[in-house]
Amino acid sequence: MKLKTMLIGLAAAAVISTPAMAVGGLKDAYKDAFVIGAALNSGEIMGNNKLADAIVAKHFNSISPENDLKWENIQPGPERYNFTVPDAYVALGEKNHFYTVGHVLVWHSQTPSWVFEGKNGGPATKEELLARLKDHIFTVVGRYKGKIKSWDVVNEVVGDDGKMRQSPWYKIGGEELFVKAFQWAHEADPAAELTYNDYNIENPNKRAEALAFVKRMKAAGAPITQVGIQGHYTLDVPDLKLLDDTISDFAKLGVKIAITELDIDVLPRPNLGATADVAVHLAEDPKLNPYVHGLPEAVQQKLAERYATVFAICLKHKDVITRVTLWGVTDADTWHNGWPIPNRTAHSLLFDRAGNAKPAVDAIIAVAQH
Ligand code: XIL
């Protein structure tokens, strides 16, 4: 049987099989394969969301910080660090023995403009930028040494055009800056998993450059250990056969693979393809917000099948997959409520707004039990 047929068959069987599985949560069903994570927002980190707390306790054994370790939050001004929420995040991970993830060190988004500005006006020089990055990495990675197990060192360095993204990091620092970022992160915490993270690298064109980037990083002596496939999907895009191929391709380079930001948007998304570019903003239109009063059963089933297929593929590759992380806990907090169109009612995650597990949860568990 062809892989695609097999996986879809498996996912469909998982969806129709009876619930009431004899296991606890997702993390228990996948305990022999990989850890299962969820991204937490500031409120969840600070213990202000009891609903989310209960879900995380039952289903997840890894956490990622949705926004609080991004540069604009952790170092909003030069040498002005803000550790309150990050410290609480890391303490939460330690208390619960979670596999705690750091996100993110080098990214063109959510990095304040001062980082790229020179002391004497105009853009920062390469030396200035490298000095700031070095300080940032040693301060942040060093502070959580041994506690944060995996760092997203560089994020989204390849553009949707399949070429290196012309970000200020790249334009000022060149590829050497990315090599140094990995080396400094490794120096600051030699035990941490160090990740290059990106979206839409399932797409063969973009994937080709992402693969070449990993090869160049390794050749230049960057201690890169993992590739993060973000996994911001819709019900139709991408064809998940591409995910299967992508995992195989990166595994051949000798890196591990994590699915770092999984969610599946069910809302209409005109002409966007598979982008997860946070800079994209489309205008509000009621026609593009069809499920304000809940998700129709047929769409709910399609969502469950799609999630089950993603997990079936990851399970097939469990030797190289370290983790599958959902980008949020419940639909109340998915970033898709505001991106790419503001004020919508999104249904992208595994738990609805009331915290109820969707059919997708049992479907994913059933995949592990087959
Ligand atoms: C998103 C957050 O979920 C939003 O709250 C924030 O407004 C924008 O960023 N790729 C990434 C994540 O690496 O950090 C992004 O998270 C989603 C896309």
Tab-separated table of C-alpha atoms and ligand atoms in Angstrom:
chain	number	residue	atom	x	y	z
A	1	MET	CA	0.000	0.000	0.000
A	2	LYS	CA	1.276	3.474	-0.777
A	3	LEU	CA	2.378	5.437	2.266
A	4	LYS	CA	-0.182	8.159	1.779
A	5	THR	CA	-3.041	5.661	1.545
A	6	MET	CA	-1.719	3.840	4.568
A	7	LEU	CA	-1.395	6.949	6.697
A	8	ILE	CA	-4.773	8.266	5.718
A	9	GLY	CA	-6.300	4.851	6.414
A	10	LEU	CA	-4.633	4.818	9.811
A	11	ALA	CA	-5.774	8.326	10.610
A	12	ALA	CA	-9.340	7.597	9.492
A	13	ALA	CA	-9.448	4.401	11.557
A	14	ALA	CA	-8.215	6.393	14.522
A	15	VAL	CA	-10.982	8.934	14.081
A	16	ILE	CA	-13.810	6.409	14.020
A	17	SER	CA	-12.466	4.157	16.761
A	18	THR	CA	-14.245	4.482	20.096
A	19	PRO	CA	-13.052	7.026	22.659
A	20	ALA	CA	-12.493	6.159	26.349
A	21	MET	CA	-8.921	5.071	25.747
A	22	ALA	CA	-7.232	3.317	28.616
A	23	VAL	CA	-4.375	5.824	28.744
A	24	GLY	CA	-4.133	9.094	30.611
A	25	GLY	CA	-3.263	11.821	28.170
A	26	LEU	CA	-1.388	12.455	24.959
A	27	LYS	CA	1.974	12.374	26.708
A	28	ASP	CA	1.251	8.901	28.085
A	29	ALA	CA	0.168	7.537	24.729
A	30	TYR	CA	3.424	8.805	23.160
A	31	LYS	CA	5.785	8.134	26.078
A	32	ASP	CA	7.845	5.640	24.091
A	33	ALA	CA	8.055	7.891	21.031
A	34	PHE	CA	8.636	11.585	21.831
A	35	VAL	CA	7.550	14.337	24.213
A	36	ILE	CA	4.378	16.319	23.572
A	37	GLY	CA	4.509	20.047	24.152
A	38	ALA	CA	2.299	23.099	24.322
A	39	ALA	CA	3.208	26.759	23.991
A	40	LEU	CA	2.154	28.823	27.007
A	41	ASN	CA	1.254	32.509	26.985
A	42	SER	CA	2.127	34.875	29.845
A	43	GLY	CA	-1.156	34.295	31.702
A	44	GLU	CA	-0.701	30.534	31.585
A	45	ILE	CA	2.908	30.844	32.743
A	46	MET	CA	1.898	33.043	35.676
A	47	GLY	CA	-0.769	30.554	36.805
A	48	ASN	CA	-3.779	32.676	35.835
A	49	ASN	CA	-5.514	30.067	33.721
A	50	LYS	CA	-6.706	27.073	35.726
A	51	LEU	CA	-8.425	25.530	32.708
A	52	ALA	CA	-5.167	25.465	30.753
A	53	ASP	CA	-3.244	24.247	33.843
A	54	ALA	CA	-5.402	21.150	34.084
A	55	ILE	CA	-5.044	20.361	30.387
A	56	VAL	CA	-1.277	20.809	30.468
A	57	ALA	CA	-0.980	18.589	33.544
A	58	LYS	CA	-2.936	15.784	31.899
A	59	HIS	CA	-1.652	15.882	28.333
A	60	PHE	CA	1.730	17.574	28.022
A	61	ASN	CA	5.275	16.958	29.240
A	62	SER	CA	7.010	19.798	27.411
A	63	ILE	CA	6.419	23.548	27.293
A	64	SER	CA	7.438	26.383	24.977
A	65	PRO	CA	7.135	30.116	25.712
A	66	GLU	CA	4.777	31.626	23.113
A	67	ASN	CA	6.217	35.158	23.412
A	68	ASP	CA	8.007	35.787	26.695
A	69	LEU	CA	11.521	34.764	25.714
A	70	LYS	CA	11.481	36.716	22.463
A	71	TRP	CA	13.973	39.564	22.344
A	72	GLU	CA	11.383	42.376	22.581
A	73	ASN	CA	10.145	40.921	25.867
A	74	ILE	CA	13.300	39.634	27.532
A	75	GLN	CA	15.628	42.516	26.544
A	76	PRO	CA	13.357	45.405	25.523
A	77	GLY	CA	16.078	48.042	25.930
A	78	PRO	CA	19.885	47.852	25.713
A	79	GLU	CA	21.133	45.824	28.700
A	80	ARG	CA	17.645	46.105	30.217
A	81	TYR	CA	16.548	42.555	30.836
A	82	ASN	CA	13.120	41.531	31.984
A	83	PHE	CA	13.255	38.143	33.708
A	84	THR	CA	10.036	38.019	35.732
A	85	VAL	CA	7.924	35.922	33.367
A	86	PRO	CA	10.852	33.931	31.893
A	87	ASP	CA	11.983	32.937	35.417
A	88	ALA	CA	8.419	31.840	36.249
A	89	TYR	CA	8.297	29.871	33.008
A	90	VAL	CA	11.521	28.002	33.739
A	91	ALA	CA	10.467	27.383	37.371
A	92	LEU	CA	7.170	25.905	36.142
A	93	GLY	CA	9.088	23.568	33.865
A	94	GLU	CA	11.412	22.470	36.679
A	95	LYS	CA	8.597	21.929	39.160
A	96	ASN	CA	6.732	19.658	36.748
A	97	HIS	CA	9.806	17.992	35.212
A	98	PHE	CA	8.782	19.254	31.795
A	99	TYR	CA	11.086	19.276	28.792
A	100	THR	CA	11.430	23.066	28.719
A	101	VAL	CA	12.066	24.839	25.420
A	102	GLY	CA	13.626	28.255	24.748
A	103	HIS	CA	12.183	30.336	21.909
A	104	VAL	CA	13.967	32.278	20.384
A	105	LEU	CA	17.428	33.877	20.074
A	106	VAL	CA	17.858	35.168	16.487
A	107	TRP	CA	14.678	36.205	14.663
A	108	HIS	CA	13.788	39.203	12.498
A	109	SER	CA	10.348	39.561	14.129
A	110	GLN	CA	9.646	40.706	17.672
A	111	THR	CA	13.161	42.076	17.953
A	112	PRO	CA	13.290	45.791	18.857
A	113	SER	CA	14.690	48.156	16.246
A	114	TRP	CA	17.476	49.427	18.557
A	115	VAL	CA	19.197	46.059	18.158
A	116	PHE	CA	19.876	46.878	14.505
A	117	GLU	CA	20.739	50.550	14.982
A	118	GLY	CA	24.280	51.910	15.215
A	119	LYS	CA	25.453	53.957	18.178
A	120	ASN	CA	26.309	56.783	15.818
A	121	GLY	CA	23.118	56.686	13.753
A	122	GLY	CA	22.430	54.498	10.698
A	123	PRO	CA	22.461	50.721	10.839
A	124	ALA	CA	24.564	48.852	13.407
A	125	THR	CA	27.957	47.702	12.254
A	126	LYS	CA	28.632	43.982	12.110
A	127	GLU	CA	30.802	44.303	15.239
A	128	GLU	CA	28.041	46.126	17.146
A	129	LEU	CA	25.420	43.574	16.164
A	130	LEU	CA	27.636	40.604	17.017
A	131	ALA	CA	28.501	42.150	20.398
A	132	ARG	CA	24.804	42.627	21.227
A	133	LEU	CA	23.951	39.117	20.157
A	134	LYS	CA	26.793	37.632	22.163
A	135	ASP	CA	25.715	39.506	25.274
A	136	HIS	CA	22.101	38.431	24.749
A	137	ILE	CA	22.937	34.761	24.243
A	138	PHE	CA	25.335	34.467	27.169
A	139	THR	CA	22.934	36.320	29.456
A	140	VAL	CA	19.775	34.432	28.533
A	141	VAL	CA	21.073	30.939	27.703
A	142	GLY	CA	23.551	31.168	30.593
A	143	ARG	CA	20.833	32.098	33.088
A	144	TYR	CA	18.813	28.987	32.262
A	145	LYS	CA	21.735	26.610	31.743
A	146	GLY	CA	20.687	23.016	32.396
A	147	LYS	CA	17.056	24.080	32.789
A	148	ILE	CA	16.106	24.932	29.232
A	149	LYS	CA	16.744	21.723	27.323
A	150	SER	CA	16.346	22.985	23.773
A	151	TRP	CA	16.885	26.424	22.248
A	152	ASP	CA	15.545	27.762	18.978
A	153	VAL	CA	18.788	29.501	18.038
A	154	VAL	CA	17.801	30.865	14.638
A	155	ASN	CA	14.263	31.227	13.344
A	156	GLU	CA	12.958	31.626	9.788
A	157	VAL	CA	16.226	32.380	7.984
A	158	VAL	CA	14.914	31.122	4.646
A	159	GLY	CA	12.325	33.244	2.834
A	160	ASP	CA	9.180	32.019	1.108
A	161	ASP	CA	11.007	32.564	-2.199
A	162	GLY	CA	13.434	29.767	-1.291
A	163	LYS	CA	16.375	32.130	-0.847
A	164	MET	CA	18.093	33.305	2.326
A	165	ARG	CA	15.826	35.887	3.963
A	166	GLN	CA	17.211	39.412	3.692
A	167	SER	CA	16.692	40.140	7.388
A	168	PRO	CA	18.742	42.766	9.216
A	169	TRP	CA	20.590	39.919	10.948
A	170	TYR	CA	21.643	38.453	7.605
A	171	LYS	CA	22.264	41.729	5.839
A	172	ILE	CA	24.514	43.072	8.595
A	173	GLY	CA	26.075	39.900	10.003
A	174	GLY	CA	26.037	37.496	7.073
A	175	GLU	CA	25.918	33.778	7.616
A	176	GLU	CA	28.834	34.047	10.040
A	177	LEU	CA	26.414	35.597	12.543
A	178	PHE	CA	24.250	32.461	12.523
A	179	VAL	CA	27.330	30.244	12.976
A	180	LYS	CA	28.420	32.344	15.941
A	181	ALA	CA	24.933	32.250	17.442
A	182	PHE	CA	25.075	28.443	17.531
A	183	GLN	CA	28.627	28.471	18.892
A	184	TRP	CA	27.831	30.952	21.669
A	185	ALA	CA	24.649	29.093	22.630
A	186	HIS	CA	26.701	25.897	22.840
A	187	GLU	CA	29.336	27.592	24.979
A	188	ALA	CA	26.676	29.011	27.270
A	189	ASP	CA	24.994	25.606	27.698
A	190	PRO	CA	26.875	22.661	26.168
A	191	ALA	CA	24.035	20.238	26.968
A	192	ALA	CA	21.245	22.121	25.218
A	193	GLU	CA	19.695	20.920	21.965
A	194	LEU	CA	20.290	23.700	19.410
A	195	THR	CA	17.692	24.207	16.730
A	196	TYR	CA	17.219	25.955	13.419
A	197	ASN	CA	13.447	26.532	13.254
A	198	ASP	CA	11.387	27.467	10.180
A	199	TYR	CA	7.952	27.266	8.581
A	200	ASN	CA	6.905	25.928	5.187
A	201	ILE	CA	10.127	23.982	4.748
A	202	GLU	CA	7.914	21.089	3.641
A	203	ASN	CA	7.657	23.034	0.378
A	204	PRO	CA	10.373	21.485	-1.856
A	205	ASN	CA	11.696	24.841	-3.059
A	206	LYS	CA	12.101	26.329	0.398
A	207	ARG	CA	13.232	22.976	1.780
A	208	ALA	CA	16.138	22.835	-0.677
A	209	GLU	CA	17.599	26.047	0.751
A	210	ALA	CA	16.858	24.983	4.343
A	211	LEU	CA	18.755	21.724	3.745
A	212	ALA	CA	21.627	23.607	2.133
A	213	PHE	CA	21.657	26.029	5.080
A	214	VAL	CA	21.992	23.182	7.587
A	215	LYS	CA	24.847	21.698	5.556
A	216	ARG	CA	26.631	25.056	5.400
A	217	MET	CA	26.148	25.583	9.142
A	218	LYS	CA	27.678	22.196	9.913
A	219	ALA	CA	30.558	22.736	7.503
A	220	ALA	CA	31.289	26.092	9.161
A	221	GLY	CA	31.430	24.472	12.593
A	222	ALA	CA	28.021	25.479	13.971
A	223	PRO	CA	26.927	22.958	16.634
A	224	ILE	CA	23.420	22.624	15.212
A	225	THR	CA	21.695	19.491	16.514
A	226	GLN	CA	18.096	19.860	15.427
A	227	VAL	CA	15.750	21.243	12.817
A	228	GLY	CA	12.384	22.576	13.923
A	229	ILE	CA	9.503	22.205	11.518
A	230	GLN	CA	7.016	24.783	12.801
A	231	GLY	CA	3.932	22.991	11.455
A	232	HIS	CA	1.530	25.902	11.011
A	233	TYR	CA	-0.915	24.083	8.748
A	234	THR	CA	-4.394	24.485	7.300
A	235	LEU	CA	-6.879	21.720	6.523
A	236	ASP	CA	-5.499	21.470	2.977
A	237	VAL	CA	-1.971	22.851	2.956
A	238	PRO	CA	0.556	21.326	2.831
A	239	ASP	CA	0.050	17.864	1.383
A	240	LEU	CA	1.295	15.854	4.388
A	241	LYS	CA	3.285	13.546	2.127
A	242	LEU	CA	5.651	16.526	1.997
A	243	LEU	CA	6.042	16.431	5.789
A	244	ASP	CA	7.029	12.775	5.554
A	245	ASP	CA	9.645	13.571	2.874
A	246	THR	CA	10.912	16.598	4.802
A	247	ILE	CA	11.585	14.589	7.960
A	248	SER	CA	13.470	11.965	5.901
A	249	ASP	CA	15.536	14.622	4.120
A	250	PHE	CA	16.678	16.365	7.298
A	251	ALA	CA	17.296	13.077	9.100
A	252	LYS	CA	19.830	12.211	6.365
A	253	LEU	CA	21.876	15.239	7.460
A	254	GLY	CA	22.270	13.747	10.924
A	255	VAL	CA	20.104	16.235	12.813
A	256	LYS	CA	17.099	15.488	14.982
A	257	ILE	CA	13.717	16.900	14.095
A	258	ALA	CA	11.068	18.558	16.246
A	259	ILE	CA	7.616	19.726	15.241
A	260	THR	CA	7.769	22.968	17.157
A	261	GLU	CA	4.560	24.970	16.603
A	262	LEU	CA	1.838	22.641	15.373
A	263	ASP	CA	-1.640	24.007	14.714
A	264	ILE	CA	-4.198	23.474	11.952
A	265	ASP	CA	-6.221	26.467	10.861
A	266	VAL	CA	-9.742	25.576	9.679
A	267	LEU	CA	-10.656	29.130	8.663
A	268	PRO	CA	-10.574	30.378	5.067
A	269	ARG	CA	-7.280	31.958	4.130
A	270	PRO	CA	-7.338	33.632	0.740
A	271	ASN	CA	-4.193	33.344	-1.358
A	272	LEU	CA	-1.782	32.759	1.481
A	273	GLY	CA	-0.515	29.295	0.665
A	274	ALA	CA	1.540	27.841	3.482
A	275	THR	CA	3.071	30.996	4.881
A	276	ALA	CA	3.271	31.600	8.624
A	277	ASP	CA	4.837	35.025	8.196
A	278	VAL	CA	3.737	36.998	11.244
A	279	ALA	CA	4.048	40.226	9.213
A	280	VAL	CA	1.075	39.270	7.000
A	281	HIS	CA	-2.149	41.129	7.885
A	282	LEU	CA	-5.386	40.856	5.907
A	283	ALA	CA	-8.543	42.949	6.347
A	284	GLU	CA	-11.533	41.759	8.384
A	285	ASP	CA	-14.458	40.310	6.438
A	286	PRO	CA	-17.366	38.415	8.084
A	287	LYS	CA	-17.342	35.896	5.218
A	288	LEU	CA	-13.863	34.879	6.351
A	289	ASN	CA	-15.055	34.137	9.889
A	290	PRO	CA	-17.590	31.342	9.343
A	291	TYR	CA	-17.470	29.378	12.629
A	292	VAL	CA	-18.271	32.000	15.260
A	293	HIS	CA	-20.852	29.686	16.873
A	294	GLY	CA	-18.833	26.482	16.762
A	295	LEU	CA	-17.284	24.039	14.355
A	296	PRO	CA	-19.574	21.935	12.116
A	297	GLU	CA	-19.201	18.197	12.697
A	298	ALA	CA	-17.780	17.514	9.230
A	299	VAL	CA	-15.004	20.059	9.743
A	300	GLN	CA	-14.337	18.709	13.230
A	301	GLN	CA	-13.813	15.242	11.723
A	302	LYS	CA	-11.557	16.589	9.010
A	303	LEU	CA	-9.492	18.353	11.660
A	304	ALA	CA	-9.215	15.131	13.674
A	305	GLU	CA	-8.078	13.171	10.623
A	306	ARG	CA	-5.493	15.739	9.701
A	307	TYR	CA	-4.063	15.838	13.231
A	308	ALA	CA	-4.034	12.029	13.340
A	309	THR	CA	-2.136	11.923	10.035
A	310	VAL	CA	0.508	14.364	11.310
A	311	PHE	CA	1.035	12.197	14.386
A	312	ALA	CA	1.081	8.987	12.314
A	313	ILE	CA	3.904	10.448	10.223
A	314	CYS	CA	5.816	11.560	13.316
A	315	LEU	CA	5.396	8.153	14.905
A	316	LYS	CA	6.771	6.511	11.781
A	317	HIS	CA	9.867	8.699	12.241
A	318	LYS	CA	10.065	8.405	16.030
A	319	ASP	CA	13.774	7.556	15.874
A	320	VAL	CA	14.556	11.108	14.773
A	321	ILE	CA	11.586	13.060	16.142
A	322	THR	CA	12.264	14.445	19.621
A	323	ARG	CA	9.069	16.374	20.229
A	324	VAL	CA	5.737	17.492	18.841
A	325	THR	CA	4.592	20.824	20.287
A	326	LEU	CA	1.157	22.400	19.841
A	327	TRP	CA	1.245	26.187	19.462
A	328	GLY	CA	-1.149	26.856	22.318
A	329	VAL	CA	-3.445	25.004	24.719
A	330	THR	CA	-7.055	25.962	23.899
A	331	ASP	CA	-8.734	27.744	21.006
A	332	ALA	CA	-9.382	30.709	23.289
A	333	ASP	CA	-5.684	31.497	23.016
A	334	THR	CA	-4.596	30.399	19.541
A	335	TRP	CA	-2.748	33.142	17.667
A	336	HIS	CA	-5.057	32.349	14.728
A	337	ASN	CA	-7.787	34.365	16.458
A	338	GLY	CA	-5.734	37.395	15.387
A	339	TRP	CA	-3.549	36.207	12.489
A	340	PRO	CA	-3.644	36.569	9.512
A	341	ILE	CA	-6.977	38.381	10.019
A	342	PRO	CA	-7.921	40.130	13.281
A	343	ASN	CA	-10.919	39.260	15.491
A	344	ARG	CA	-11.800	35.819	14.212
A	345	THR	CA	-13.028	32.712	15.993
A	346	ALA	CA	-10.349	30.126	15.226
A	347	HIS	CA	-10.502	26.418	16.024
A	348	SER	CA	-6.914	25.383	15.366
A	349	LEU	CA	-5.934	23.522	18.526
A	350	LEU	CA	-6.801	20.255	20.276
A	351	PHE	CA	-8.987	21.767	23.013
A	352	ASP	CA	-11.982	24.039	22.446
A	353	ARG	CA	-12.702	27.329	24.215
A	354	ALA	CA	-14.313	25.547	27.140
A	355	GLY	CA	-11.274	23.299	27.481
A	356	ASN	CA	-13.018	20.193	26.108
A	357	ALA	CA	-10.855	17.740	24.204
A	358	LYS	CA	-11.836	17.609	20.547
A	359	PRO	CA	-12.225	14.307	18.654
A	360	ALA	CA	-8.669	14.959	17.422
A	361	VAL	CA	-7.302	14.057	20.862
A	362	ASP	CA	-8.731	10.537	20.829
A	363	ALA	CA	-7.742	10.195	17.184
A	364	ILE	CA	-4.118	11.061	17.999
A	365	ILE	CA	-4.102	8.672	20.960
A	366	ALA	CA	-5.562	5.923	18.795
A	367	VAL	CA	-2.729	6.374	16.286
A	368	ALA	CA	-0.227	5.521	19.039
A	369	GLN	CA	-2.220	2.456	20.065
A	370	HIS	CA	-2.514	0.859	16.644
B	1	XIL	C1	3.384	34.180	17.300
B	1	XIL	C2	2.607	34.247	18.618
B	1	XIL	O1	1.819	33.087	18.735
B	1	XIL	C3	1.753	35.489	18.659
B	1	XIL	O2	1.165	35.638	19.946
B	1	XIL	C4	2.612	36.726	18.339
B	1	XIL	O3	1.760	37.862	18.253
B	1	XIL	C5	3.340	36.559	17.019
B	1	XIL	O4	4.114	35.370	17.089
B	1	XIL	N1	6.397	31.573	14.114
B	1	XIL	C6	7.028	31.637	15.332
B	1	XIL	C7	6.254	32.042	16.528
B	1	XIL	O5	8.198	31.250	15.433
B	1	XIL	O6	7.042	32.734	17.470
B	1	XIL	C8	5.051	32.870	16.171
B	1	XIL	O7	4.299	33.095	17.357
B	1	XIL	C9	4.221	32.190	15.103
B	1	XIL	C10	5.026	31.977	13.844
